[in-house]
Amino acid sequence: MATQMAGSAPADEPAGVPGPGSTSSRLTLEDRVELLRTMLLMRAIEARALTLYRQGRVPGSFYDGFGQEAVSAGAAYAMGPRDRLCPLHRDLGAHLVRGVEPARILAQYMGRASGVTGGRDGNVHFGDPAVGVMGMVSMLPDMMCVATGMAMAFKLRGEARVALTFCGDGATSRGDFHEAMNWAGVQRLPVVFVLENNQFAYSTPLAKQFAVDPVERARVYGFLGVTVDGNDAEAVFEAVRVARERALGGEGPTLVEAVTMRMHGHAAHDDMRYVPPELLAAWAQRDPIERQERRVAELGVDVTALRAEVEAEVEAAAAEALAAPMPDPADAARGVFALGEAQSLGDGRAPWSGFATERTTAEAPA
Ligand SMILES: Cc1ncc(C[n+]2csc(CCOP(=O)(O)OP(=O)(O)O)c2C)c(N)n1
Ligand SMILES: [Mg+2]
C-alpha cells in the first residue's frame, strides 16, 4: 500500500508526461475509446453547464469533476449491469457509463421537468434508479453506508452482485466513513469504496485532514486498501475490476484510493485562491483526457473527430434541455415520500467488452 502525501503525484509514476501504454490487458481498443468518450462527454457537459450557471440558468451553485474524469469513468466501467452504484458530486462519468443521457443531466442542472429528479433537487444530487444508480445523499459520506447496506442485502440474498461508491479525502474524517468500513470488513461485504483523493476538501489540504494516508485504514478494518493513479482511467478500471472480482469471490471489500487533483474550485463560486498555482500547473501536465487521447491516437484513432462528435452531442443535448419546461408546481411532492410498495432499482448499461465475452458469475441469475 503506497502512501501519498498532500499535493504529490503517485509514487509509481515516473516524472514527466506518462507514456501511452495500456494498464489493463482486459481492455479492447473499443473499450479504451469508450473510456475516452465518457471522459470527453463528462468534461463537455460540465463545461457547458458552467456556462449555463454563469448565465443564471443553473440555480444554486455548480460542482464539477474537472480533472477527475478518470475516476468515475474508469470505476463505473468495471461494473456489471446488476451491480449498483452510489456516485457523488464529482462522479458524472458513472452516470454516463450507466446510460443516463446528457440532455437529462443538463435539464437536471437547470431544474427542468425532464431532469433526472424532475426538478425536485438541485444539480449534482441525483441518481437514476432505472439504471441501478442511487440518488446522492448530500451528507458526506453517507453513501458509503448506503452502499454497505446494499452489499449486505446482496450477501443475505446470496446474490453475486457488488455495490460501488465513492468518498472524498475530507469525508474520511467523518464517523460514517469508519462505520461503513467497519461493517463492510466485519461482514466481508461485496462493496468497493473508491476514495477520491483530490488533495482538498473545500479549502482544507490533505496535511490538515489526516496524519496517515486513509488508504492505510482499510487494513485495520480487515480488508485490502490499494492506491492507484486517479488520472489514469485504465488504471482505475483495472483496480476496480480486480476489487469487484475479489468481492464476487467472497473476499470482501476493497478501498481503492484514486489519487487525483480537483482542478476547479470546490464549486463555481470558489476562486480557490488557496491552491498554489504551481500545484495546479503540475497536475495540468497529467490531464486524464490528454493521456487517454495519446494512447488511442497512437493506435490510429482520430481523436479530433471524436472530440467534435462529443461537442456536437452536448450542444444538441443543451438545446434539448433548454427547450424543456419547468416542472409543474402541483407535482412538487410526487415521489418525495414512499407510498405503497418500494420500487426496485433497474439494471444499468455495462459497456465493458468483458461482460459480453465472458460469462461472469455476476451475470448468472440470482
Ligand atoms: C457532513 C457534511 N458536512 C459538510 C458538507 C458540505 N460539503 C460538501 S462537499 C464538501 C467538501 C468535501 O471534501 P471531500 O470529501 O474531499 O470531497 P471533494 O469535494 O473534494 O470531492 C463539504 C464540506 C456535506 N455535504 N456533508
Ligand atoms: Mg477532496
GROMACS .gro file of C-alpha atoms and ligand atoms in nm:
model
  393
    1MET     CA    1   0.000   0.000   0.000
    2ALA     CA    2   0.162   0.319  -0.112
    3THR     CA    3   0.124   0.636   0.088
    4GLN     CA    4   0.053   0.967  -0.084
    5MET     CA    5   0.103   1.299   0.079
    6ALA     CA    6  -0.051   1.635   0.004
    7GLY     CA    7  -0.004   1.753  -0.350
    8SER     CA    8   0.214   1.462  -0.452
    9ALA     CA    9   0.188   1.251  -0.765
   10PRO     CA   10   0.158   0.872  -0.722
   11ALA     CA   11   0.490   0.722  -0.614
   12ASP     CA   12   0.499   0.472  -0.900
   13GLU     CA   13   0.451   0.738  -1.165
   14PRO     CA   14   0.769   0.838  -1.350
   15ALA     CA   15   0.842   1.211  -1.358
   16GLY     CA   16   0.711   1.397  -1.660
   17VAL     CA   17   0.436   1.314  -1.904
   18PRO     CA   18   0.324   0.949  -1.881
   19GLY     CA   19   0.355   0.715  -2.177
   20PRO     CA   20   0.078   0.564  -2.385
   21GLY     CA   21   0.096   0.203  -2.257
   22SER     CA   22  -0.223   0.026  -2.155
   23THR     CA   23  -0.262  -0.051  -1.787
   24SER     CA   24  -0.516  -0.330  -1.833
   25SER     CA   25  -0.491  -0.626  -2.068
   26ARG     CA   26  -0.870  -0.661  -2.032
   27LEU     CA   27  -0.949  -0.358  -2.245
   28THR     CA   28  -1.004  -0.376  -2.620
   29LEU     CA   29  -0.936  -0.071  -2.835
   30GLU     CA   30  -1.314  -0.009  -2.839
   31ASP     CA   31  -1.314  -0.010  -2.459
   32ARG     CA   32  -1.024   0.233  -2.447
   33VAL     CA   33  -1.202   0.467  -2.688
   34GLU     CA   34  -1.524   0.434  -2.489
   35LEU     CA   35  -1.338   0.538  -2.173
   36LEU     CA   36  -1.207   0.842  -2.358
   37ARG     CA   37  -1.550   0.922  -2.498
   38THR     CA   38  -1.705   0.905  -2.150
   39MET     CA   39  -1.443   1.142  -2.010
   40LEU     CA   40  -1.481   1.383  -2.302
   41LEU     CA   41  -1.857   1.376  -2.255
   42MET     CA   42  -1.825   1.445  -1.884
   43ARG     CA   43  -1.594   1.739  -1.940
   44ALA     CA   44  -1.803   1.884  -2.222
   45ILE     CA   45  -2.128   1.854  -2.024
   46GLU     CA   46  -1.973   2.018  -1.718
   47ALA     CA   47  -1.812   2.296  -1.925
   48ARG     CA   48  -2.150   2.365  -2.089
   49ALA     CA   49  -2.323   2.359  -1.751
   50LEU     CA   50  -2.072   2.608  -1.611
   51THR     CA   51  -2.165   2.848  -1.890
   52LEU     CA   52  -2.533   2.794  -1.815
   53TYR     CA   53  -2.460   2.861  -1.447
   54ARG     CA   54  -2.288   3.190  -1.536
   55GLN     CA   55  -2.590   3.282  -1.745
   56GLY     CA   56  -2.806   3.234  -1.437
   57ARG     CA   57  -2.980   2.925  -1.571
   58VAL     CA   58  -2.849   2.684  -1.306
   59PRO     CA   59  -2.992   2.758  -0.961
   60GLY     CA   60  -2.774   2.729  -0.651
   61SER     CA   61  -2.409   2.660  -0.718
   62PHE     CA   62  -2.241   2.425  -0.959
   63TYR     CA   63  -1.996   2.144  -0.878
   64ASP     CA   64  -1.781   1.963  -1.129
   65GLY     CA   65  -1.516   1.694  -1.157
   66PHE     CA   66  -1.284   1.876  -1.399
   67GLY     CA   67  -0.955   1.683  -1.399
   68GLN     CA   68  -1.106   1.388  -1.213
   69GLU     CA   69  -1.291   1.231  -1.505
   70ALA     CA   70  -1.081   0.913  -1.500
   71VAL     CA   71  -1.202   0.818  -1.152
   72SER     CA   72  -1.576   0.784  -1.207
   73ALA     CA   73  -1.547   0.679  -1.573
   74GLY     CA   74  -1.284   0.413  -1.501
   75ALA     CA   75  -1.452   0.278  -1.188
   76ALA     CA   76  -1.805   0.258  -1.331
   77TYR     CA   77  -1.672   0.090  -1.646
   78ALA     CA   78  -1.572  -0.211  -1.437
   79MET     CA   79  -1.925  -0.268  -1.301
   80GLY     CA   80  -2.176  -0.521  -1.429
   81PRO     CA   81  -2.540  -0.449  -1.522
   82ARG     CA   82  -2.678  -0.587  -1.195
   83ASP     CA   83  -2.423  -0.410  -0.975
   84ARG     CA   84  -2.537  -0.094  -0.801
   85LEU     CA   85  -2.366   0.246  -0.791
   86CYS     CA   86  -2.368   0.538  -0.548
   87PRO     CA   87  -2.186   0.826  -0.718
   88LEU     CA   88  -2.108   1.162  -0.558
   89HIS     CA   89  -2.083   1.523  -0.671
   90ARG     CA   90  -1.773   1.479  -0.892
   91ASP     CA   91  -1.870   1.148  -1.048
   92LEU     CA   92  -2.070   1.237  -1.356
   93GLY     CA   93  -1.877   0.973  -1.553
   94ALA     CA   94  -2.052   0.700  -1.355
   95HIS     CA   95  -2.399   0.823  -1.459
   96LEU     CA   96  -2.284   0.840  -1.821
   97VAL     CA   97  -2.143   0.487  -1.818
   98ARG     CA   98  -2.473   0.357  -1.680
   99GLY     CA   99  -2.660   0.520  -1.965
  100VAL     CA  100  -2.806   0.848  -1.836
  101GLU     CA  101  -2.846   1.077  -2.138
  102PRO     CA  102  -2.664   1.416  -2.148
  103ALA     CA  103  -2.990   1.607  -2.213
  104ARG     CA  104  -3.142   1.471  -1.891
  105ILE     CA  105  -2.829   1.568  -1.697
  106LEU     CA  106  -2.826   1.925  -1.831
  107ALA     CA  107  -3.200   1.950  -1.764
  108GLN     CA  108  -3.130   1.830  -1.410
  109TYR     CA  109  -2.878   2.110  -1.354
  110MET     CA  110  -3.137   2.365  -1.467
  111GLY     CA  111  -3.419   2.218  -1.257
  112ARG     CA  112  -3.627   2.127  -1.562
  113ALA     CA  113  -3.912   1.875  -1.568
  114SER     CA  114  -3.710   1.641  -1.792
  115GLY     CA  115  -3.417   1.628  -1.549
  116VAL     CA  116  -3.341   1.307  -1.361
  117THR     CA  117  -3.524   1.427  -1.050
  118GLY     CA  118  -3.783   1.622  -1.250
  119GLY     CA  119  -3.672   1.947  -1.087
  120ARG     CA  120  -3.707   1.818  -0.731
  121ASP     CA  121  -3.342   1.853  -0.642
  122GLY     CA  122  -3.052   2.070  -0.746
  123ASN     CA  123  -2.766   1.994  -0.976
  124VAL     CA  124  -2.550   1.705  -0.851
  125HIS     CA  125  -2.792   1.537  -0.612
  126PHE     CA  126  -2.937   1.284  -0.845
  127GLY     CA  127  -2.931   0.921  -0.944
  128ASP     CA  128  -3.143   0.733  -1.193
  129PRO     CA  129  -3.286   0.425  -1.019
  130ALA     CA  130  -3.381   0.279  -1.357
  131VAL     CA  131  -3.011   0.219  -1.432
  132GLY     CA  132  -2.912   0.099  -1.084
  133VAL     CA  133  -2.782   0.432  -0.954
  134MET     CA  134  -2.887   0.570  -0.616
  135GLY     CA  135  -2.964   0.938  -0.577
  136MET     CA  136  -2.682   1.110  -0.392
  137VAL     CA  137  -2.727   1.180  -0.021
  138SER     CA  138  -2.565   1.517   0.034
  139MET     CA  139  -2.436   1.444   0.384
  140LEU     CA  140  -2.086   1.313   0.323
  141PRO     CA  141  -2.001   1.026   0.317
  142ASP     CA  142  -2.342   0.873   0.387
  143MET     CA  143  -2.338   0.698   0.051
  144MET     CA  144  -2.074   0.467   0.198
  145CYS     CA  145  -2.337   0.347   0.445
  146VAL     CA  146  -2.594   0.313   0.167
  147ALA     CA  147  -2.356   0.106  -0.048
  148THR     CA  148  -2.262  -0.105   0.253
  149GLY     CA  149  -2.632  -0.170   0.317
  150MET     CA  150  -2.683  -0.272  -0.044
  151ALA     CA  151  -2.389  -0.509  -0.023
  152MET     CA  152  -2.538  -0.651   0.297
  153ALA     CA  153  -2.863  -0.720   0.109
  154PHE     CA  154  -2.671  -0.889  -0.175
  155LYS     CA  155  -2.495  -1.110   0.078
  156LEU     CA  156  -2.814  -1.201   0.268
  157ARG     CA  157  -2.993  -1.288  -0.056
  158GLY     CA  158  -2.698  -1.486  -0.189
  159GLU     CA  159  -2.675  -1.268  -0.499
  160ALA     CA  160  -2.348  -1.234  -0.692
  161ARG     CA  161  -2.352  -0.856  -0.713
  162VAL     CA  162  -2.135  -0.569  -0.600
  163ALA     CA  163  -2.201  -0.216  -0.474
  164LEU     CA  164  -1.967   0.065  -0.572
  165THR     CA  165  -1.941   0.404  -0.407
  166PHE     CA  166  -1.703   0.696  -0.376
  167CYS     CA  167  -1.588   0.922  -0.094
  168GLY     CA  168  -1.363   1.227  -0.076
  169ASP     CA  169  -1.042   1.273   0.119
  170GLY     CA  170  -1.226   1.513   0.351
  171ALA     CA  171  -1.508   1.266   0.407
  172THR     CA  172  -1.261   1.019   0.559
  173SER     CA  173  -1.258   1.231   0.876
  174ARG     CA  174  -1.626   1.164   0.937
  175GLY     CA  175  -1.771   0.892   1.157
  176ASP     CA  176  -1.982   0.744   0.878
  177PHE     CA  177  -1.662   0.654   0.691
  178HIS     CA  178  -1.548   0.440   0.983
  179GLU     CA  179  -1.890   0.286   1.043
  180ALA     CA  180  -1.920   0.175   0.683
  181MET     CA  181  -1.561   0.048   0.667
  182ASN     CA  182  -1.601  -0.144   0.992
  183TRP     CA  183  -1.927  -0.317   0.899
  184ALA     CA  184  -1.807  -0.397   0.549
  185GLY     CA  185  -1.496  -0.554   0.698
  186VAL     CA  186  -1.676  -0.748   0.971
  187GLN     CA  187  -1.928  -0.889   0.725
  188ARG     CA  188  -1.682  -0.924   0.432
  189LEU     CA  189  -1.933  -0.746   0.214
  190PRO     CA  190  -1.915  -0.719  -0.165
  191VAL     CA  191  -1.858  -0.344  -0.174
  192VAL     CA  192  -1.591  -0.131  -0.342
  193PHE     CA  193  -1.510   0.204  -0.185
  194VAL     CA  194  -1.329   0.446  -0.415
  195LEU     CA  195  -1.153   0.716  -0.215
  196GLU     CA  196  -1.129   1.014  -0.446
  197ASN     CA  197  -0.818   1.185  -0.313
  198ASN     CA  198  -0.827   1.519  -0.494
  199GLN     CA  199  -0.590   1.694  -0.250
  200PHE     CA  200  -0.854   1.926  -0.098
  201ALA     CA  201  -1.177   1.920   0.096
  202TYR     CA  202  -1.310   2.262   0.010
  203SER     CA  203  -1.009   2.473   0.121
  204THR     CA  204  -0.857   2.213   0.356
  205PRO     CA  205  -0.545   2.040   0.219
  206LEU     CA  206  -0.462   1.678   0.298
  207ALA     CA  207  -0.194   1.767   0.552
  208LYS     CA  208  -0.458   1.934   0.771
  209GLN     CA  209  -0.704   1.648   0.724
  210PHE     CA  210  -0.517   1.336   0.838
  211ALA     CA  211  -0.180   1.226   0.977
  212VAL     CA  212  -0.177   0.894   0.789
  213ASP     CA  213  -0.298   0.832   0.437
  214PRO     CA  214  -0.652   0.694   0.483
  215VAL     CA  215  -0.591   0.405   0.243
  216GLU     CA  216  -0.392   0.257   0.533
  217ARG     CA  217  -0.714   0.237   0.734
  218ALA     CA  218  -0.853  -0.045   0.520
  219ARG     CA  219  -0.603  -0.284   0.679
  220VAL     CA  220  -0.718  -0.206   1.033
  221TYR     CA  221  -1.077  -0.282   0.932
  222GLY     CA  222  -0.962  -0.616   0.794
  223PHE     CA  223  -0.951  -0.564   0.419
  224LEU     CA  224  -0.734  -0.452   0.134
  225GLY     CA  225  -0.652  -0.091   0.050
  226VAL     CA  226  -0.479  -0.008  -0.277
  227THR     CA  227  -0.359   0.319  -0.425
  228VAL     CA  228  -0.398   0.390  -0.794
  229ASP     CA  229  -0.320   0.680  -1.026
  230GLY     CA  230  -0.657   0.853  -1.035
  231ASN     CA  231  -0.569   1.038  -1.355
  232ASP     CA  232  -0.538   0.713  -1.548
  233ALA     CA  233  -0.881   0.577  -1.646
  234GLU     CA  234  -0.738   0.239  -1.740
  235ALA     CA  235  -0.553   0.200  -1.411
  236VAL     CA  236  -0.868   0.294  -1.216
  237PHE     CA  237  -1.069   0.046  -1.425
  238GLU     CA  238  -0.818  -0.231  -1.356
  239ALA     CA  239  -0.807  -0.165  -0.980
  240VAL     CA  240  -1.188  -0.164  -0.954
  241ARG     CA  241  -1.222  -0.466  -1.182
  242VAL     CA  242  -0.991  -0.665  -0.953
  243ALA     CA  243  -1.173  -0.533  -0.644
  244ARG     CA  244  -1.506  -0.643  -0.794
  245GLU     CA  245  -1.371  -0.989  -0.873
  246ARG     CA  246  -1.247  -1.020  -0.515
  247ALA     CA  247  -1.588  -0.911  -0.384
  248LEU     CA  248  -1.765  -1.167  -0.603
  249GLY     CA  249  -1.521  -1.432  -0.486
  250GLY     CA  250  -1.621  -1.373  -0.123
  251GLU     CA  251  -1.303  -1.186  -0.033
  252GLY     CA  252  -1.492  -0.882   0.092
  253PRO     CA  253  -1.449  -0.510   0.037
  254THR     CA  254  -1.161  -0.312  -0.112
  255LEU     CA  255  -1.071   0.051  -0.056
  256VAL     CA  256  -0.929   0.191  -0.380
  257GLU     CA  257  -0.760   0.525  -0.332
  258ALA     CA  258  -0.755   0.716  -0.660
  259VAL     CA  259  -0.502   0.999  -0.636
  260THR     CA  260  -0.608   1.296  -0.843
  261MET     CA  261  -0.649   1.672  -0.828
  262ARG     CA  262  -0.952   1.900  -0.807
  263MET     CA  263  -0.865   2.134  -1.093
  264HIS     CA  264  -1.155   2.372  -1.030
  265GLY     CA  265  -1.275   2.536  -0.711
  266HIS     CA  266  -1.493   2.345  -0.469
  267ALA     CA  267  -1.787   2.484  -0.665
  268ALA     CA  268  -1.839   2.755  -0.924
  269HIS     CA  269  -1.842   3.029  -0.661
  270ASP     CA  270  -1.496   2.934  -0.528
  271ASP     CA  271  -1.193   3.103  -0.686
  272MET     CA  272  -0.962   2.860  -0.497
  273ARG     CA  273  -0.703   3.124  -0.423
  274TYR     CA  274  -0.577   2.888  -0.150
  275VAL     CA  275  -0.443   2.642  -0.411
  276PRO     CA  276  -0.078   2.711  -0.509
  277PRO     CA  277  -0.071   2.785  -0.885
  278GLU     CA  278   0.239   2.567  -0.932
  279LEU     CA  279   0.047   2.270  -0.791
  280LEU     CA  280  -0.229   2.320  -1.045
  281ALA     CA  281   0.027   2.363  -1.324
  282ALA     CA  282   0.197   2.037  -1.229
  283TRP     CA  283  -0.131   1.846  -1.230
  284ALA     CA  284  -0.237   2.005  -1.559
  285GLN     CA  285   0.053   1.810  -1.715
  286ARG     CA  286  -0.119   1.491  -1.606
  287ASP     CA  287  -0.462   1.557  -1.752
  288PRO     CA  288  -0.652   1.225  -1.770
  289ILE     CA  289  -0.820   1.303  -2.102
  290GLU     CA  290  -0.499   1.405  -2.278
  291ARG     CA  291  -0.334   1.089  -2.151
  292GLN     CA  292  -0.608   0.866  -2.291
  293GLU     CA  293  -0.609   1.060  -2.618
  294ARG     CA  294  -0.237   0.998  -2.662
  295ARG     CA  295  -0.288   0.627  -2.605
  296VAL     CA  296  -0.564   0.575  -2.859
  297ALA     CA  297  -0.421   0.823  -3.112
  298GLU     CA  298  -0.106   0.607  -3.123
  299LEU     CA  299  -0.331   0.319  -3.224
  300GLY     CA  300  -0.481   0.514  -3.513
  301VAL     CA  301  -0.796   0.661  -3.356
  302ASP     CA  302  -0.900   1.003  -3.487
  303VAL     CA  303  -0.935   1.185  -3.155
  304THR     CA  304  -1.010   1.519  -3.323
  305ALA     CA  305  -1.318   1.366  -3.485
  306LEU     CA  306  -1.419   1.207  -3.157
  307ARG     CA  307  -1.393   1.542  -2.978
  308ALA     CA  308  -1.604   1.711  -3.247
  309GLU     CA  309  -1.866   1.434  -3.221
  310VAL     CA  310  -1.889   1.474  -2.843
  311GLU     CA  311  -1.908   1.854  -2.867
  312ALA     CA  312  -2.196   1.826  -3.116
  313GLU     CA  313  -2.374   1.575  -2.894
  314VAL     CA  314  -2.350   1.806  -2.593
  315GLU     CA  315  -2.464   2.110  -2.791
  316ALA     CA  316  -2.772   1.919  -2.908
  317ALA     CA  317  -2.834   1.799  -2.552
  318ALA     CA  318  -2.808   2.158  -2.420
  319ALA     CA  319  -3.059   2.278  -2.680
  320GLU     CA  320  -3.298   1.999  -2.580
  321ALA     CA  321  -3.259   2.077  -2.209
  322LEU     CA  322  -3.308   2.450  -2.264
  323ALA     CA  323  -3.629   2.379  -2.452
  324ALA     CA  324  -3.764   2.159  -2.171
  325PRO     CA  325  -4.035   2.305  -1.947
  326MET     CA  326  -4.001   2.384  -1.579
  327PRO     CA  327  -4.182   2.133  -1.355
  328ASP     CA  328  -4.546   2.180  -1.261
  329PRO     CA  329  -4.552   2.317  -0.901
  330ALA     CA  330  -4.858   2.099  -0.830
  331ASP     CA  331  -4.630   1.799  -0.886
  332ALA     CA  332  -4.365   1.904  -0.633
  333ALA     CA  333  -4.434   1.641  -0.366
  334ARG     CA  334  -4.475   1.345  -0.603
  335GLY     CA  335  -4.206   1.086  -0.539
  336VAL     CA  336  -4.075   1.263  -0.230
  337PHE     CA  337  -4.242   1.026   0.015
  338ALA     CA  338  -4.253   0.647  -0.024
  339LEU     CA  339  -4.609   0.535  -0.083
  340GLY     CA  340  -4.704   0.170  -0.118
  341GLU     CA  341  -4.458  -0.090  -0.241
  342ALA     CA  342  -4.095   0.013  -0.280
  343GLN     CA  343  -3.974   0.015  -0.639
  344SER     CA  344  -3.665  -0.194  -0.711
  345LEU     CA  345  -3.372  -0.037  -0.890
  346GLY     CA  346  -3.327  -0.142  -1.251
  347ASP     CA  347  -3.014  -0.271  -1.419
  348GLY     CA  348  -2.778  -0.032  -1.593
  349ARG     CA  349  -2.568  -0.022  -1.906
  350ALA     CA  350  -2.239  -0.207  -1.862
  351PRO     CA  351  -2.044  -0.139  -2.180
  352TRP     CA  352  -1.716  -0.313  -2.091
  353SER     CA  353  -1.649  -0.580  -2.357
  354GLY     CA  354  -1.556  -0.824  -2.081
  355PHE     CA  355  -1.922  -0.857  -1.991
  356ALA     CA  356  -2.013  -0.953  -2.345
  357THR     CA  357  -1.735  -1.206  -2.396
  358GLU     CA  358  -1.701  -1.364  -2.053
  359ARG     CA  359  -1.998  -1.505  -1.868
  360THR     CA  360  -1.907  -1.382  -1.523
  361THR     CA  361  -2.073  -1.501  -1.205
  362ALA     CA  362  -2.234  -1.157  -1.171
  363GLU     CA  363  -2.445  -1.221  -1.477
  364ALA     CA  364  -2.575  -1.555  -1.353
  365PRO     CA  365  -2.941  -1.545  -1.243
  366ALA     CA  366  -2.978  -1.468  -0.875
  367LIG     C1  367  -2.148   1.604   0.662
  367LIG     C2  368  -2.124   1.712   0.563
  367LIG     N1  369  -2.056   1.823   0.601
  367LIG     C3  370  -2.034   1.923   0.513
  367LIG     C4  371  -2.081   1.913   0.384
  367LIG     C5  372  -2.058   2.028   0.285
  367LIG     N2  373  -1.960   1.985   0.186
  367LIG     C6  374  -1.998   1.941   0.063
  367LIG     S1  375  -1.867   1.888  -0.031
  367LIG     C7  376  -1.758   1.928   0.092
  367LIG     C8  377  -1.611   1.902   0.074
  367LIG     C9  378  -1.584   1.757   0.082
  367LIG     O1  379  -1.448   1.731   0.058
  367LIG     P1  380  -1.405   1.589   0.008
  367LIG     O2  381  -1.467   1.484   0.093
  367LIG     O3  382  -1.257   1.589   0.000
  367LIG     O4  383  -1.472   1.579  -0.136
  367LIG     P2  384  -1.442   1.671  -0.264
  367LIG     O5  385  -1.544   1.779  -0.265
  367LIG     O6  386  -1.303   1.718  -0.255
  367LIG     O7  387  -1.462   1.578  -0.380
  367LIG    C10  388  -1.823   1.981   0.202
  367LIG    C11  389  -1.755   2.028   0.324
  367LIG    C12  390  -2.153   1.797   0.350
  367LIG     N3  391  -2.203   1.780   0.227
  367LIG     N4  392  -2.174   1.698   0.440
  368MG      MG  393  -1.142   1.620  -0.167
   0.00000   0.00000   0.00000
